[in-house]
Amino acid sequence: MSEERRLEVLRAIVEDYVTTREPVGSRVLTERHRLGVSPATIRNDMATLEEEGYIAQPHTSAGRVPTDAGYRLFVDRLAEVRPLTVPQKRAIETFLSEAVDLDDVVVRAGRLIAQLTGQVAVVQYPSLRRSGLRHLELVPVAEDRLLVVVITDTGRVEQRFCEVPAGADGATVLDEATLAELRARFNAAAAGKRLAELPVAFTAVVEAVGPSVAGVAGAVADLVVDTLGQEGEERIVLAGTANLARSESTFEQGLSPVLEALEEQVVLLGLLTEMSTDGVGVRIGHENRLDGLTEASVVVSDYGSGGDPVASLGSIGPTRMDYPGTIASVHAVARYLSRVLPG
Amino acid sequence: MSEERRLEVLRAIVEDYVTTREPVGSRVLTERHRLGVSPATIRNDMATLEEEGYIAQPHTSAGRVPTDAGYRLFVDRLAEVRPLTVPQKRAIETFLSEAVDLDDVVVRAGRLIAQLTGQVAVVQYPSLRRSGLRHLELVPVAEDRLLVVVITDTGRVEQRFCEVPAGADGATVLDEATLAELRARFNAAAAGKRLAELPVAFTAVVEAVGPSVAGVAGAVADLVVDTLGQEGEERIVLAGTANLARSESTFEQGLSPVLEALEEQVVLLGLLTEMSTDGVGVRIGHENRLDGLTEASVVVSDYGSGGDPVASLGSIGPTRMDYPGTIASVHAVARYLSRVLPG
DNA sequence: GGATGGCACTCAGCGATCGAGAGTGCTAAG
DNA sequence: CTTAGCACTCTCGATCGCTGAGTGCCATCC
């Protein structure tokens, strides 16, 4: 009983089960795949595969179904990359290039993945923490309030209101000239810098300005450093939730746990960053520690302008998913997305 | 057979069916509600109600179920407003007041409605078209590109990139002084104005500036007017999708059509604005022309700072929903939201 | 030793049958 | 107009037996 053929059998089982959604038996296996041996032989192989934990049968006298371990082996050693078709590639390219701003890019990427995979798509906005600062704008909105607009080199724009402490003499210091000075100083200090370097650069600014505006400068500096550093500020969008309902029957526990997990954006975000790796990462079924996703698999890739990853995107579907196809789609969208991002 | 009692029977049927989720028969009706008559009498009433189209039976020898028309009658004439409990009110108030920015307010409002109603929540961002302009900011990001940041009086911030036409002599005109002038002029012209007044005000600005910067000014003016005017720029967020799965069995056609309808943000937006009315609007089942929502009901209220509505929010659930409760929740959140909005 | 054919065994799924129970509509009487 | 009584209908759940798919094992063959 060659190991090689046994793996071939596993591959056949996975592929068949993914397309038919039904437990696959030894007979159909020999019919649909040129394995060159009889059903009886296959049965022996299947028995071994079951012992090894790669497949299981839902009940006696049913065919076999891959286990999480089986899928894992499949993606690690058996799956061949299946490149997208030319029309698909073109669709991605044109659809993404039509986007008018970052929001648009992100939702379009989501739609694309949802469409290509027929599953749920997750797209994380470019992480503030991993972006550089392109520009900082200060806008007075009231006597003692300032709107601080932060523009990152990935095109993301965040705004925060900033309470301005009164000057030493109790008077506000928000005249246009002061603002212009602060604006210029901050931007000069931050130009092209990564987030990690901002605290230092900004402290220098705060120290350099006159004591009358140091309070304002400090407040702004703190706000910016906080904003860019807060994990809570990461954002993600979903697409293709309706696709879940289509594969509803696949989830033994029903859709609720999955939908609930998807609504927990913080947790989802944790999953994305945790999975973030070079290339495409795959989590299968119970490999996800998240309760709601034990019947689901997650395929994630990071993306970013140039070489540096700034965020992740991916696709979530039933463990019984088309791994090669999903991986290819996620990978392709991530790559094109990296290309169209400003940077 | 008094008309009055018949309506009372209808109310009883609706209320029972909403809580039990099961067709309700004449016997339980007399047991659970003090109608003061025998089951036989109720049966006569029910026969009439059925003729009139307010109730129906799924099959012979099952209880009755309200039809869309039945719910409609219930909502219009039978439902009593059920005020929220004090803890609920307090929860709304504190949860909304903890929001740090507009995004946060909107998602929190969504969560609240989802939580209170146990259904899906829809919250529209303050409409750009119905907002006033608070501030306009111009930020140079490249030789020939300008980032235009628009801040509305509802706290919404939108940004667009603007290609800057070269000056008459072919040189770019994006020095800081020019920008400062433009910024000042635009803001002076727009101060406190509604969108409808912007085109005129901005044309005046474009004409007032020197010919060398008229091109830039015109480009910016067009961009702003377009951005604020575009219907496509309206945004909405969803919350509580997972709640759908819980009432999954209620949807004969399954969740797919509903989820699909919810993903069509443009269509959903159309529904919201179409339903926008004074107070709370209700669409029941087939009253929604949208295919996916024929088994669902939509409860919508508009909200806005001061008297002017700037957008809508609502809740979507199965036709068999708790109308008084849903209406109360939507109404309450809309009111509190109006209060915390800047303006 | 691995591959194979044969064979007995197991068990989910399907359809048919049946009875109980819920609920109705009708009729006749109060 | 209301009500009690009654016959009738139909869903739902349980039971049962069958069929067919699929397996595991054993003896055999290369």
PDB file of N, CA and C in Angstrom, chain B residues 133-198:
ATOM      1  N   LEU B 133     -22.457  72.957   5.350  1.00  0.00           N
ATOM      2  CA  LEU B 133     -21.001  72.887   5.317  1.00  0.00           C
ATOM      3  C   LEU B 133     -20.442  73.641   6.509  1.00  0.00           C
ATOM      4  N   ARG B 134     -19.616  72.975   7.282  1.00  0.00           N
ATOM      5  CA  ARG B 134     -19.033  73.693   8.410  1.00  0.00           C
ATOM      6  C   ARG B 134     -17.647  74.218   8.058  1.00  0.00           C
ATOM      7  N   HIS B 135     -16.907  73.377   7.365  1.00  0.00           N
ATOM      8  CA  HIS B 135     -15.546  73.792   7.077  1.00  0.00           C
ATOM      9  C   HIS B 135     -15.001  73.043   5.863  1.00  0.00           C
ATOM     10  N   LEU B 136     -14.135  73.733   5.164  1.00  0.00           N
ATOM     11  CA  LEU B 136     -13.518  73.159   3.975  1.00  0.00           C
ATOM     12  C   LEU B 136     -12.014  73.294   4.134  1.00  0.00           C
ATOM     13  N   GLU B 137     -11.291  72.219   3.896  1.00  0.00           N
ATOM     14  CA  GLU B 137      -9.852  72.278   4.086  1.00  0.00           C
ATOM     15  C   GLU B 137      -9.149  71.830   2.812  1.00  0.00           C
ATOM     16  N   LEU B 138      -8.096  72.529   2.454  1.00  0.00           N
ATOM     17  CA  LEU B 138      -7.340  72.162   1.252  1.00  0.00           C
ATOM     18  C   LEU B 138      -5.940  71.731   1.658  1.00  0.00           C
ATOM     19  N   VAL B 139      -5.564  70.549   1.248  1.00  0.00           N
ATOM     20  CA  VAL B 139      -4.266  70.025   1.638  1.00  0.00           C
ATOM     21  C   VAL B 139      -3.516  69.573   0.396  1.00  0.00           C
ATOM     22  N   PRO B 140      -2.360  70.166   0.156  1.00  0.00           N
ATOM     23  CA  PRO B 140      -1.589  69.738  -1.014  1.00  0.00           C
ATOM     24  C   PRO B 140      -0.928  68.394  -0.742  1.00  0.00           C
ATOM     25  N   VAL B 141      -1.085  67.448  -1.646  1.00  0.00           N
ATOM     26  CA  VAL B 141      -0.448  66.155  -1.441  1.00  0.00           C
ATOM     27  C   VAL B 141       0.561  65.855  -2.532  1.00  0.00           C
ATOM     28  N   ALA B 142       0.509  66.623  -3.613  1.00  0.00           N
ATOM     29  CA  ALA B 142       1.491  66.422  -4.675  1.00  0.00           C
ATOM     30  C   ALA B 142       1.494  67.687  -5.528  1.00  0.00           C
ATOM     31  N   GLU B 143       2.367  67.719  -6.480  1.00  0.00           N
ATOM     32  CA  GLU B 143       2.488  68.882  -7.351  1.00  0.00           C
ATOM     33  C   GLU B 143       1.143  69.317  -7.913  1.00  0.00           C
ATOM     34  N   ASP B 144       0.409  68.327  -8.380  1.00  0.00           N
ATOM     35  CA  ASP B 144      -0.824  68.666  -9.086  1.00  0.00           C
ATOM     36  C   ASP B 144      -2.047  67.999  -8.449  1.00  0.00           C
ATOM     37  N   ARG B 145      -1.908  67.628  -7.175  1.00  0.00           N
ATOM     38  CA  ARG B 145      -3.059  67.009  -6.509  1.00  0.00           C
ATOM     39  C   ARG B 145      -3.319  67.688  -5.185  1.00  0.00           C
ATOM     40  N   LEU B 146      -4.593  67.807  -4.911  1.00  0.00           N
ATOM     41  CA  LEU B 146      -5.032  68.490  -3.709  1.00  0.00           C
ATOM     42  C   LEU B 146      -5.981  67.544  -2.991  1.00  0.00           C
ATOM     43  N   LEU B 147      -5.838  67.467  -1.676  1.00  0.00           N
ATOM     44  CA  LEU B 147      -6.840  66.728  -0.921  1.00  0.00           C
ATOM     45  C   LEU B 147      -7.844  67.726  -0.379  1.00  0.00           C
ATOM     46  N   VAL B 148      -9.090  67.511  -0.720  1.00  0.00           N
ATOM     47  CA  VAL B 148     -10.134  68.422  -0.260  1.00  0.00           C
ATOM     48  C   VAL B 148     -10.913  67.728   0.848  1.00  0.00           C
ATOM     49  N   VAL B 149     -10.901  68.311   2.035  1.00  0.00           N
ATOM     50  CA  VAL B 149     -11.613  67.728   3.163  1.00  0.00           C
ATOM     51  C   VAL B 149     -12.836  68.575   3.472  1.00  0.00           C
ATOM     52  N   VAL B 150     -13.983  67.905   3.476  1.00  0.00           N
ATOM     53  CA  VAL B 150     -15.230  68.627   3.715  1.00  0.00           C
ATOM     54  C   VAL B 150     -15.797  68.201   5.060  1.00  0.00           C
ATOM     55  N   ILE B 151     -16.053  69.148   5.927  1.00  0.00           N
ATOM     56  CA  ILE B 151     -16.625  68.830   7.228  1.00  0.00           C
ATOM     57  C   ILE B 151     -18.025  69.420   7.312  1.00  0.00           C
ATOM     58  N   THR B 152     -18.999  68.563   7.561  1.00  0.00           N
ATOM     59  CA  THR B 152     -20.377  69.058   7.614  1.00  0.00           C
ATOM     60  C   THR B 152     -20.746  69.424   9.041  1.00  0.00           C
ATOM     61  N   ASP B 153     -21.865  70.107   9.169  1.00  0.00           N
ATOM     62  CA  ASP B 153     -22.289  70.510  10.511  1.00  0.00           C
ATOM     63  C   ASP B 153     -22.857  69.333  11.305  1.00  0.00           C
ATOM     64  N   THR B 154     -22.956  68.159  10.667  1.00  0.00           N
ATOM     65  CA  THR B 154     -23.375  66.977  11.417  1.00  0.00           C
ATOM     66  C   THR B 154     -22.160  66.174  11.856  1.00  0.00           C
ATOM     67  N   GLY B 155     -20.979  66.698  11.592  1.00  0.00           N
ATOM     68  CA  GLY B 155     -19.786  66.023  12.056  1.00  0.00           C
ATOM     69  C   GLY B 155     -19.216  65.052  11.048  1.00  0.00           C
ATOM     70  N   ARG B 156     -19.834  64.958   9.902  1.00  0.00           N
ATOM     71  CA  ARG B 156     -19.319  64.030   8.917  1.00  0.00           C
ATOM     72  C   ARG B 156     -18.129  64.648   8.190  1.00  0.00           C
ATOM     73  N   VAL B 157     -17.136  63.838   7.918  1.00  0.00           N
ATOM     74  CA  VAL B 157     -15.942  64.324   7.241  1.00  0.00           C
ATOM     75  C   VAL B 157     -15.728  63.497   5.979  1.00  0.00           C
ATOM     76  N   GLU B 158     -15.668  64.154   4.851  1.00  0.00           N
ATOM     77  CA  GLU B 158     -15.421  63.450   3.594  1.00  0.00           C
ATOM     78  C   GLU B 158     -14.177  64.027   2.946  1.00  0.00           C
ATOM     79  N   GLN B 159     -13.438  63.154   2.295  1.00  0.00           N
ATOM     80  CA  GLN B 159     -12.281  63.681   1.602  1.00  0.00           C
ATOM     81  C   GLN B 159     -12.234  63.185   0.163  1.00  0.00           C
ATOM     82  N   ARG B 160     -11.759  64.029  -0.711  1.00  0.00           N
ATOM     83  CA  ARG B 160     -11.619  63.690  -2.122  1.00  0.00           C
ATOM     84  C   ARG B 160     -10.296  64.244  -2.629  1.00  0.00           C
ATOM     85  N   PHE B 161      -9.728  63.527  -3.558  1.00  0.00           N
ATOM     86  CA  PHE B 161      -8.559  64.084  -4.217  1.00  0.00           C
ATOM     87  C   PHE B 161      -9.015  64.884  -5.412  1.00  0.00           C
ATOM     88  N   CYS B 162      -8.279  65.900  -5.692  1.00  0.00           N
ATOM     89  CA  CYS B 162      -8.678  66.818  -6.753  1.00  0.00           C
ATOM     90  C   CYS B 162      -7.470  67.054  -7.654  1.00  0.00           C
ATOM     91  N   GLU B 163      -7.659  66.743  -8.916  1.00  0.00           N
ATOM     92  CA  GLU B 163      -6.585  67.019  -9.870  1.00  0.00           C
ATOM     93  C   GLU B 163      -6.587  68.516 -10.144  1.00  0.00           C
ATOM     94  N   VAL B 164      -5.421  69.118 -10.033  1.00  0.00           N
ATOM     95  CA  VAL B 164      -5.360  70.561 -10.204  1.00  0.00           C
ATOM     96  C   VAL B 164      -4.874  70.897 -11.611  1.00  0.00           C
ATOM     97  N   PRO B 165      -5.679  71.653 -12.334  1.00  0.00           N
ATOM     98  CA  PRO B 165      -5.238  72.067 -13.684  1.00  0.00           C
ATOM     99  C   PRO B 165      -4.066  73.036 -13.564  1.00  0.00           C
ATOM    100  N   ALA B 166      -3.171  72.952 -14.484  1.00  0.00           N
ATOM    101  CA  ALA B 166      -2.016  73.853 -14.459  1.00  0.00           C
ATOM    102  C   ALA B 166      -2.474  75.286 -14.695  1.00  0.00           C
ATOM    103  N   GLY B 167      -1.707  76.252 -14.196  1.00  0.00           N
ATOM    104  CA  GLY B 167      -2.055  77.649 -14.399  1.00  0.00           C
ATOM    105  C   GLY B 167      -1.904  78.047 -15.865  1.00  0.00           C
ATOM    106  N   ALA B 168      -2.254  79.282 -16.137  1.00  0.00           N
ATOM    107  CA  ALA B 168      -2.237  79.753 -17.523  1.00  0.00           C
ATOM    108  C   ALA B 168      -0.844  79.639 -18.135  1.00  0.00           C
ATOM    109  N   ASP B 169       0.165  79.908 -17.351  1.00  0.00           N
ATOM    110  CA  ASP B 169       1.519  79.860 -17.880  1.00  0.00           C
ATOM    111  C   ASP B 169       2.126  78.456 -17.810  1.00  0.00           C
ATOM    112  N   GLY B 170       1.302  77.478 -17.478  1.00  0.00           N
ATOM    113  CA  GLY B 170       1.797  76.101 -17.441  1.00  0.00           C
ATOM    114  C   GLY B 170       2.390  75.733 -16.107  1.00  0.00           C
ATOM    115  N   ALA B 171       2.663  76.722 -15.277  1.00  0.00           N
ATOM    116  CA  ALA B 171       3.223  76.421 -13.961  1.00  0.00           C
ATOM    117  C   ALA B 171       2.107  76.044 -12.991  1.00  0.00           C
ATOM    118  N   THR B 172       2.440  75.252 -12.016  1.00  0.00           N
ATOM    119  CA  THR B 172       1.424  74.950 -11.015  1.00  0.00           C
ATOM    120  C   THR B 172       1.287  76.149 -10.087  1.00  0.00           C
ATOM    121  N   VAL B 173       0.171  76.222  -9.431  1.00  0.00           N
ATOM    122  CA  VAL B 173      -0.109  77.411  -8.636  1.00  0.00           C
ATOM    123  C   VAL B 173      -0.378  77.049  -7.184  1.00  0.00           C
ATOM    124  N   LEU B 174       0.215  75.927  -6.773  1.00  0.00           N
ATOM    125  CA  LEU B 174      -0.154  75.408  -5.471  1.00  0.00           C
ATOM    126  C   LEU B 174       0.744  75.871  -4.332  1.00  0.00           C
ATOM    127  N   ASP B 175       1.148  77.095  -4.342  1.00  0.00           N
ATOM    128  CA  ASP B 175       1.937  77.522  -3.194  1.00  0.00           C
ATOM    129  C   ASP B 175       1.018  77.763  -1.999  1.00  0.00           C
ATOM    130  N   GLU B 176       1.637  77.796  -0.861  1.00  0.00           N
ATOM    131  CA  GLU B 176       0.863  77.841   0.399  1.00  0.00           C
ATOM    132  C   GLU B 176       0.013  79.113   0.493  1.00  0.00           C
ATOM    133  N   ALA B 177       0.530  80.194  -0.001  1.00  0.00           N
ATOM    134  CA  ALA B 177      -0.218  81.445   0.086  1.00  0.00           C
ATOM    135  C   ALA B 177      -1.517  81.361  -0.710  1.00  0.00           C
ATOM    136  N   THR B 178      -1.413  80.837  -1.911  1.00  0.00           N
ATOM    137  CA  THR B 178      -2.602  80.697  -2.747  1.00  0.00           C
ATOM    138  C   THR B 178      -3.643  79.834  -2.054  1.00  0.00           C
ATOM    139  N   LEU B 179      -3.151  78.726  -1.510  1.00  0.00           N
ATOM    140  CA  LEU B 179      -4.070  77.822  -0.843  1.00  0.00           C
ATOM    141  C   LEU B 179      -4.758  78.519   0.321  1.00  0.00           C
ATOM    142  N   ALA B 180      -3.964  79.237   1.091  1.00  0.00           N
ATOM    143  CA  ALA B 180      -4.534  79.919   2.247  1.00  0.00           C
ATOM    144  C   ALA B 180      -5.627  80.872   1.794  1.00  0.00           C
ATOM    145  N   GLU B 181      -5.377  81.562   0.703  1.00  0.00           N
ATOM    146  CA  GLU B 181      -6.376  82.506   0.197  1.00  0.00           C
ATOM    147  C   GLU B 181      -7.656  81.777  -0.211  1.00  0.00           C
ATOM    148  N   LEU B 182      -7.445  80.726  -0.998  1.00  0.00           N
ATOM    149  CA  LEU B 182      -8.609  79.967  -1.456  1.00  0.00           C
ATOM    150  C   LEU B 182      -9.400  79.438  -0.272  1.00  0.00           C
ATOM    151  N   ARG B 183      -8.666  78.863   0.665  1.00  0.00           N
ATOM    152  CA  ARG B 183      -9.291  78.270   1.841  1.00  0.00           C
ATOM    153  C   ARG B 183     -10.158  79.314   2.538  1.00  0.00           C
ATOM    154  N   ALA B 184      -9.561  80.476   2.744  1.00  0.00           N
ATOM    155  CA  ALA B 184     -10.279  81.531   3.442  1.00  0.00           C
ATOM    156  C   ALA B 184     -11.516  81.963   2.657  1.00  0.00           C
ATOM    157  N   ARG B 185     -11.352  82.133   1.376  1.00  0.00           N
ATOM    158  CA  ARG B 185     -12.474  82.598   0.561  1.00  0.00           C
ATOM    159  C   ARG B 185     -13.620  81.578   0.553  1.00  0.00           C
ATOM    160  N   PHE B 186     -13.266  80.346   0.341  1.00  0.00           N
ATOM    161  CA  PHE B 186     -14.310  79.319   0.289  1.00  0.00           C
ATOM    162  C   PHE B 186     -15.050  79.241   1.612  1.00  0.00           C
ATOM    163  N   ASN B 187     -14.305  79.230   2.685  1.00  0.00           N
ATOM    164  CA  ASN B 187     -14.945  79.093   3.982  1.00  0.00           C
ATOM    165  C   ASN B 187     -15.820  80.293   4.308  1.00  0.00           C
ATOM    166  N   ALA B 188     -15.343  81.470   3.929  1.00  0.00           N
ATOM    167  CA  ALA B 188     -16.153  82.658   4.173  1.00  0.00           C
ATOM    168  C   ALA B 188     -17.448  82.571   3.379  1.00  0.00           C
ATOM    169  N   ALA B 189     -17.328  82.107   2.153  1.00  0.00           N
ATOM    170  CA  ALA B 189     -18.501  82.053   1.287  1.00  0.00           C
ATOM    171  C   ALA B 189     -19.495  80.996   1.762  1.00  0.00           C
ATOM    172  N   ALA B 190     -18.973  79.928   2.343  1.00  0.00           N
ATOM    173  CA  ALA B 190     -19.837  78.798   2.663  1.00  0.00           C
ATOM    174  C   ALA B 190     -20.384  78.851   4.074  1.00  0.00           C
ATOM    175  N   ALA B 191     -19.818  79.723   4.894  1.00  0.00           N
ATOM    176  CA  ALA B 191     -20.120  79.680   6.325  1.00  0.00           C
ATOM    177  C   ALA B 191     -21.616  79.543   6.608  1.00  0.00           C
ATOM    178  N   GLY B 192     -21.947  78.449   7.260  1.00  0.00           N
ATOM    179  CA  GLY B 192     -23.323  78.275   7.711  1.00  0.00           C
ATOM    180  C   GLY B 192     -24.333  78.002   6.618  1.00  0.00           C
ATOM    181  N   LYS B 193     -23.884  77.940   5.373  1.00  0.00           N
ATOM    182  CA  LYS B 193     -24.830  77.749   4.265  1.00  0.00           C
ATOM    183  C   LYS B 193     -25.281  76.301   4.132  1.00  0.00           C
ATOM    184  N   ARG B 194     -26.465  76.133   3.610  1.00  0.00           N
ATOM    185  CA  ARG B 194     -26.965  74.806   3.259  1.00  0.00           C
ATOM    186  C   ARG B 194     -26.386  74.414   1.901  1.00  0.00           C
ATOM    187  N   LEU B 195     -26.489  73.156   1.604  1.00  0.00           N
ATOM    188  CA  LEU B 195     -25.937  72.695   0.345  1.00  0.00           C
ATOM    189  C   LEU B 195     -26.539  73.421  -0.852  1.00  0.00           C
ATOM    190  N   ALA B 196     -27.820  73.609  -0.808  1.00  0.00           N
ATOM    191  CA  ALA B 196     -28.508  74.184  -1.961  1.00  0.00           C
ATOM    192  C   ALA B 196     -27.917  75.529  -2.348  1.00  0.00           C
ATOM    193  N   GLU B 197     -27.357  76.205  -1.372  1.00  0.00           N
ATOM    194  CA  GLU B 197     -26.843  77.538  -1.651  1.00  0.00           C
ATOM    195  C   GLU B 197     -25.390  77.529  -2.102  1.00  0.00           C
ATOM    196  N   LEU B 198     -24.753  76.390  -2.009  1.00  0.00           N
ATOM    197  CA  LEU B 198     -23.322  76.346  -2.289  1.00  0.00           C
ATOM    198  C   LEU B 198     -22.947  76.688  -3.729  1.00  0.00           C
TER     199      LEU B 198
END
